[in-house]
mmCIF file of C-alpha atoms in Angstrom:
data_model
loop_
_atom_site.group_PDB
_atom_site.id
_atom_site.type_symbol
_atom_site.label_atom_id
_atom_site.label_comp_id
_atom_site.label_asym_id
_atom_site.label_seq_id
_atom_site.Cartn_x
_atom_site.Cartn_y
_atom_site.Cartn_z
ATOM 1 C CA ALA C 45 104.402 89.450 95.401
ATOM 2 C CA GLN C 46 107.941 90.226 96.620
ATOM 3 C CA SER C 47 108.924 91.890 99.848
ATOM 4 C CA VAL C 48 112.138 93.039 101.386
ATOM 5 C CA THR C 49 113.191 92.969 105.074
ATOM 6 C CA GLN C 50 116.034 95.010 106.481
ATOM 7 C CA LEU C 51 116.626 93.357 109.784
ATOM 8 C CA ASP C 52 118.146 96.408 111.624
ATOM 9 C CA SER C 53 116.763 99.878 111.533
ATOM 10 C CA GLN C 54 119.923 101.431 113.015
ATOM 11 C CA VAL C 55 123.577 100.266 112.945
ATOM 12 C CA PRO C 56 126.110 102.207 115.079
ATOM 13 C CA VAL C 57 129.665 101.470 114.285
ATOM 14 C CA PHE C 58 133.009 103.018 115.142
ATOM 15 C CA GLU C 59 135.106 104.626 112.324
ATOM 16 C CA GLU C 60 137.440 102.064 110.518
ATOM 17 C CA ALA C 61 135.447 99.134 111.917
ATOM 18 C CA PRO C 62 133.842 96.607 109.521
ATOM 19 C CA VAL C 63 130.047 96.702 109.087
ATOM 20 C CA GLU C 64 127.303 94.438 107.637
ATOM 21 C CA LEU C 65 123.781 95.547 106.816
ATOM 22 C CA ARG C 66 121.367 92.790 106.490
ATOM 23 C CA CYS C 67 118.765 92.294 103.908
ATOM 24 C CA ASN C 68 116.490 89.323 103.120
ATOM 25 C CA TYR C 69 113.892 89.132 100.468
ATOM 26 C CA SER C 70 111.048 86.928 99.537
ATOM 27 C CA SER C 71 109.954 86.236 96.043
ATOM 28 C CA SER C 72 108.448 83.303 94.117
ATOM 29 C CA VAL C 73 110.411 84.312 90.960
ATOM 30 C CA SER C 74 113.880 85.278 90.030
ATOM 31 C CA VAL C 75 114.769 88.727 91.380
ATOM 32 C CA TYR C 76 117.275 91.473 90.549
ATOM 33 C CA LEU C 77 118.782 93.021 93.906
ATOM 34 C CA PHE C 78 120.024 96.538 94.554
ATOM 35 C CA TRP C 79 121.500 98.638 97.489
ATOM 36 C CA TYR C 80 120.953 102.431 97.441
ATOM 37 C CA VAL C 81 122.306 104.904 99.810
ATOM 38 C CA GLN C 82 120.538 108.231 100.788
ATOM 39 C CA TYR C 83 122.428 111.091 102.340
ATOM 40 C CA PRO C 84 120.403 113.660 104.301
ATOM 41 C CA ASN C 85 118.082 115.777 102.101
ATOM 42 C CA GLN C 86 119.137 114.057 99.011
ATOM 43 C CA GLY C 87 117.817 111.327 96.588
ATOM 44 C CA LEU C 88 118.834 107.736 96.283
ATOM 45 C CA GLN C 89 122.222 106.724 94.867
ATOM 46 C CA LEU C 90 122.949 103.310 93.577
ATOM 47 C CA LEU C 91 125.686 101.504 95.343
ATOM 48 C CA LEU C 92 125.576 98.211 93.715
ATOM 49 C CA LYS C 93 123.232 95.574 91.934
ATOM 50 C CA TYR C 94 122.934 91.924 91.392
ATOM 51 C CA LEU C 95 121.406 90.875 88.148
ATOM 52 C CA SER C 96 123.225 87.538 87.301
ATOM 53 C CA GLY C 97 126.492 85.857 87.305
ATOM 54 C CA SER C 98 129.026 86.082 90.306
ATOM 55 C CA THR C 99 127.202 86.207 93.620
ATOM 56 C CA LEU C 100 129.703 88.603 94.968
ATOM 57 C CA VAL C 101 129.182 92.111 93.743
ATOM 58 C CA LYS C 102 131.343 95.012 94.213
ATOM 59 C CA GLY C 103 130.040 98.653 94.218
ATOM 60 C CA ILE C 104 131.134 102.097 94.781
ATOM 61 C CA ASN C 105 132.763 103.573 97.831
ATOM 62 C CA GLY C 106 134.330 100.228 98.913
ATOM 63 C CA PHE C 107 131.038 98.492 99.527
ATOM 64 C CA GLU C 108 130.206 94.867 98.393
ATOM 65 C CA ALA C 109 127.315 92.516 98.812
ATOM 66 C CA GLU C 110 126.749 88.704 98.459
ATOM 67 C CA PHE C 111 123.827 87.231 96.890
ATOM 68 C CA ASN C 112 122.776 83.914 98.781
ATOM 69 C CA LYS C 113 119.884 82.355 96.912
ATOM 70 C CA SER C 114 119.340 79.529 99.467
ATOM 71 C CA GLN C 115 119.074 81.921 102.238
ATOM 72 C CA THR C 116 117.349 84.623 100.189
ATOM 73 C CA SER C 117 119.744 87.197 101.382
ATOM 74 C CA PHE C 118 121.750 90.089 99.913
ATOM 75 C CA HIS C 119 123.884 91.442 102.730
ATOM 76 C CA LEU C 120 125.849 94.705 102.228
ATOM 77 C CA ARG C 121 129.407 94.860 103.767
ATOM 78 C CA LYS C 122 132.320 97.275 104.083
ATOM 79 C CA PRO C 123 135.673 96.274 105.721
ATOM 80 C CA SER C 124 136.379 99.702 107.057
ATOM 81 C CA VAL C 125 133.857 102.539 107.404
ATOM 82 C CA HIS C 126 134.354 106.282 107.313
ATOM 83 C CA ILE C 127 132.417 109.146 108.841
ATOM 84 C CA SER C 128 131.228 109.974 105.469
ATOM 85 C CA ASP C 129 129.450 106.711 105.193
ATOM 86 C CA THR C 130 126.809 107.854 107.661
ATOM 87 C CA ALA C 131 123.643 107.663 105.683
ATOM 88 C CA GLU C 132 120.349 105.584 105.260
ATOM 89 C CA TYR C 133 120.778 102.368 103.250
ATOM 90 C CA PHE C 134 118.066 100.716 101.392
ATOM 91 C CA CYS C 135 117.775 97.273 99.874
ATOM 92 C CA ALA C 136 115.496 96.786 96.905
ATOM 93 C CA VAL C 137 114.311 94.043 94.739
ATOM 94 C CA ASN C 138 112.744 93.968 91.294
ATOM 95 C CA THR C 139 111.322 90.871 89.654
ATOM 96 C CA GLY C 140 111.066 92.631 86.260
ATOM 97 C CA ARG C 141 107.569 93.474 86.529
ATOM 98 C CA ARG C 142 107.370 97.105 87.236
ATOM 99 C CA ALA C 143 109.139 99.165 89.909
ATOM 100 C CA LEU C 144 111.366 98.508 92.922
ATOM 101 C CA THR C 145 110.182 97.109 96.203
ATOM 102 C CA PHE C 146 112.163 98.648 98.933
ATOM 103 C CA GLY C 147 113.062 97.698 102.479
ATOM 104 C CA SER C 148 112.334 100.002 105.362
ATOM 105 C CA GLY C 149 116.082 101.179 105.427
ATOM 106 C CA THR C 150 119.031 100.876 107.833
ATOM 107 C CA ARG C 151 120.417 104.020 109.346
ATOM 108 C CA LEU C 152 124.351 103.668 109.512
ATOM 109 C CA GLN C 153 125.706 105.820 112.129
ATOM 110 C CA VAL C 154 129.562 105.952 112.072
ATOM 111 C CA GLN C 155 131.106 107.388 115.197
ATOM 112 C CA PRO C 156 134.631 108.793 115.514
ATOM 113 C CA GLU D 61 125.854 110.353 85.060
ATOM 114 C CA ALA D 62 122.204 110.505 85.614
ATOM 115 C CA ASP D 63 120.484 113.756 85.146
ATOM 116 C CA ILE D 64 116.960 113.912 86.873
ATOM 117 C CA TYR D 65 115.729 117.077 88.438
ATOM 118 C CA GLN D 66 113.063 117.908 90.712
ATOM 119 C CA THR D 67 111.672 121.303 91.750
ATOM 120 C CA PRO D 68 111.002 122.588 94.184
ATOM 121 C CA ARG D 69 113.320 121.029 96.619
ATOM 122 C CA TYR D 70 111.337 122.218 99.587
ATOM 123 C CA LEU D 71 107.612 123.354 99.750
ATOM 124 C CA VAL D 72 105.594 124.652 102.671
ATOM 125 C CA ILE D 73 102.082 125.257 101.739
ATOM 126 C CA GLY D 74 98.675 125.855 103.469
ATOM 127 C CA THR D 75 95.714 123.362 103.252
ATOM 128 C CA GLY D 76 93.552 123.499 100.237
ATOM 129 C CA LYS D 77 96.194 124.809 97.993
ATOM 130 C CA LYS D 78 96.851 123.062 94.544
ATOM 131 C CA ILE D 79 100.392 122.100 94.020
ATOM 132 C CA THR D 80 102.582 120.633 91.241
ATOM 133 C CA LEU D 81 105.809 118.921 91.831
ATOM 134 C CA GLU D 82 108.014 119.007 88.666
ATOM 135 C CA CYS D 83 110.279 116.155 87.582
ATOM 136 C CA SER D 84 112.313 116.229 84.467
ATOM 137 C CA GLN D 85 115.104 113.853 82.976
ATOM 138 C CA THR D 86 117.543 114.554 80.219
ATOM 139 C CA MET D 87 118.348 110.977 79.492
ATOM 140 C CA GLY D 88 115.437 109.942 77.175
ATOM 141 C CA HIS D 89 114.435 107.199 79.599
ATOM 142 C CA ASP D 90 111.119 105.764 78.725
ATOM 143 C CA LYS D 91 109.971 104.813 82.289
ATOM 144 C CA MET D 92 109.285 107.243 85.247
ATOM 145 C CA TYR D 93 108.264 106.801 88.649
ATOM 146 C CA TRP D 94 106.990 108.686 91.706
ATOM 147 C CA TYR D 95 107.727 107.389 95.137
ATOM 148 C CA GLN D 96 106.417 108.667 98.579
ATOM 149 C CA GLN D 97 108.784 108.527 101.513
ATOM 150 C CA ASP D 98 107.756 109.341 105.127
ATOM 151 C CA PRO D 99 110.676 110.172 107.533
ATOM 152 C CA GLY D 100 112.595 106.837 108.522
ATOM 153 C CA MET D 101 110.187 104.780 106.250
ATOM 154 C CA GLU D 102 110.580 102.813 103.136
ATOM 155 C CA LEU D 103 109.701 104.230 99.644
ATOM 156 C CA HIS D 104 106.353 103.413 98.255
ATOM 157 C CA LEU D 105 105.433 103.588 94.550
ATOM 158 C CA ILE D 106 102.427 105.873 93.900
ATOM 159 C CA HIS D 107 102.679 106.474 90.148
ATOM 160 C CA TYR D 108 104.367 104.866 87.184
ATOM 161 C CA SER D 109 104.699 105.704 83.543
ATOM 162 C CA TYR D 110 105.673 103.275 80.748
ATOM 163 C CA GLY D 111 106.041 106.126 78.260
ATOM 164 C CA VAL D 112 104.201 109.214 76.855
ATOM 165 C CA ASN D 113 100.469 109.117 77.550
ATOM 166 C CA SER D 114 100.864 106.067 79.701
ATOM 167 C CA THR D 115 100.439 106.215 83.560
ATOM 168 C CA GLU D 116 99.377 103.717 86.234
ATOM 169 C CA LYS D 117 98.596 103.939 89.947
ATOM 170 C CA GLY D 118 101.243 102.454 92.158
ATOM 171 C CA ASP D 119 101.166 100.145 95.299
ATOM 172 C CA LEU D 120 100.316 102.933 97.751
ATOM 173 C CA SER D 121 97.028 104.721 97.176
ATOM 174 C CA SER D 122 97.425 108.487 96.490
ATOM 175 C CA GLU D 123 95.203 111.386 95.909
ATOM 176 C CA SER D 124 97.726 112.938 93.630
ATOM 177 C CA THR D 125 97.586 112.725 89.781
ATOM 178 C CA VAL D 126 100.311 112.697 87.077
ATOM 179 C CA SER D 127 100.580 113.236 83.448
ATOM 180 C CA ARG D 128 103.182 112.262 80.753
ATOM 181 C CA ILE D 129 102.835 114.486 77.720
ATOM 182 C CA ARG D 130 106.619 114.541 76.915
ATOM 183 C CA THR D 131 109.076 111.884 77.445
ATOM 184 C CA GLU D 132 111.275 114.016 79.756
ATOM 185 C CA HIS D 133 108.706 115.375 81.916
ATOM 186 C CA PHE D 134 106.455 113.661 84.643
ATOM 187 C CA PRO D 135 104.809 116.283 86.916
ATOM 188 C CA LEU D 136 102.714 115.310 90.013
ATOM 189 C CA THR D 137 99.695 117.431 90.937
ATOM 190 C CA LEU D 138 97.736 117.568 94.306
ATOM 191 C CA GLU D 139 94.450 119.515 93.617
ATOM 192 C CA SER D 140 93.914 120.265 97.294
ATOM 193 C CA ALA D 141 96.717 119.812 99.648
ATOM 194 C CA ARG D 142 96.066 118.425 103.252
ATOM 195 C CA PRO D 143 98.494 117.836 106.231
ATOM 196 C CA SER D 144 98.307 114.116 105.514
ATOM 197 C CA HIS D 145 100.142 114.769 102.186
ATOM 198 C CA THR D 146 103.266 116.086 104.166
ATOM 199 C CA SER D 147 106.003 113.768 103.087
ATOM 200 C CA GLN D 148 109.090 113.552 100.674
ATOM 201 C CA TYR D 149 108.255 112.628 97.038
ATOM 202 C CA LEU D 150 111.038 111.091 94.911
ATOM 203 C CA CYS D 151 111.008 110.933 91.246
ATOM 204 C CA ALA D 152 112.924 108.187 89.324
ATOM 205 C CA SER D 153 113.603 107.082 85.755
ATOM 206 C CA SER D 154 114.882 103.912 84.034
ATOM 207 C CA ASP D 155 115.357 102.572 80.598
ATOM 208 C CA SER D 156 116.085 98.845 79.936
ATOM 209 C CA VAL D 157 118.148 99.481 76.741
ATOM 210 C CA ARG D 158 120.112 102.606 77.758
ATOM 211 C CA THR D 159 120.785 101.865 81.514
ATOM 212 C CA GLY D 160 120.572 98.209 82.133
ATOM 213 C CA PRO D 161 117.491 96.280 83.297
ATOM 214 C CA TYR D 162 115.526 97.579 86.196
ATOM 215 C CA GLU D 163 118.022 100.070 87.524
ATOM 216 C CA GLN D 164 116.539 103.302 88.501
ATOM 217 C CA TYR D 165 117.924 106.798 88.670
ATOM 218 C CA PHE D 166 116.524 109.120 91.312
ATOM 219 C CA GLY D 167 116.099 112.828 91.579
ATOM 220 C CA PRO D 168 116.944 114.675 94.867
ATOM 221 C CA GLY D 169 113.313 114.807 96.105
ATOM 222 C CA THR D 170 110.857 117.428 97.057
ATOM 223 C CA ARG D 171 110.029 117.698 100.726
ATOM 224 C CA LEU D 172 106.455 118.671 100.938
ATOM 225 C CA THR D 173 104.994 120.219 104.249
ATOM 226 C CA VAL D 174 101.258 121.039 104.303
ATOM 227 C CA THR D 175 100.145 123.287 107.257
#
């Protein structure tokens, strides 16, 4: 069985500062990795995904993530955040069996 | 652009009532999902459908039921709502051929409150 751990439940950061949201996974088989963003009272929107190939993945809104197989991590980064990035971010893994397994989420709070 | 719709967006209902949460997608995706999300918590799969007339229970036990009579429609029903059913319900769909493997598109969610 796979599992996902998001190490930080909340990350406060000032506007224009860089941010990293951490995600670790455990799985005995190959995985496909995703980051989703959820704005208040909305569904989830896909930020980026890793399926294969280059371990550095670029997504929407200036976000990127790096797949590190040896550390079983898929951390999300942005070099300069905006107030509008305030949201809940979910890391998810799929081993190709059925549905996604989600982490518990990280609330990014961007302060002016 | 993904088109997946959920109605109602918000529902407040009394204990014992029967409710149906609607989910429709216009993309022709074969797989559909229902997730339950409590405030500040992760999403848990409660139902899954491979295609028409094919449904399975998810990882989280739920008293709700689902049906998949048409490809585009995946309603969730609670026969007798209870306060413990208060949560947000998210519907999603995917299709390995059209959208790429394992990527899911989500609806806006239904926030259910049972009083």
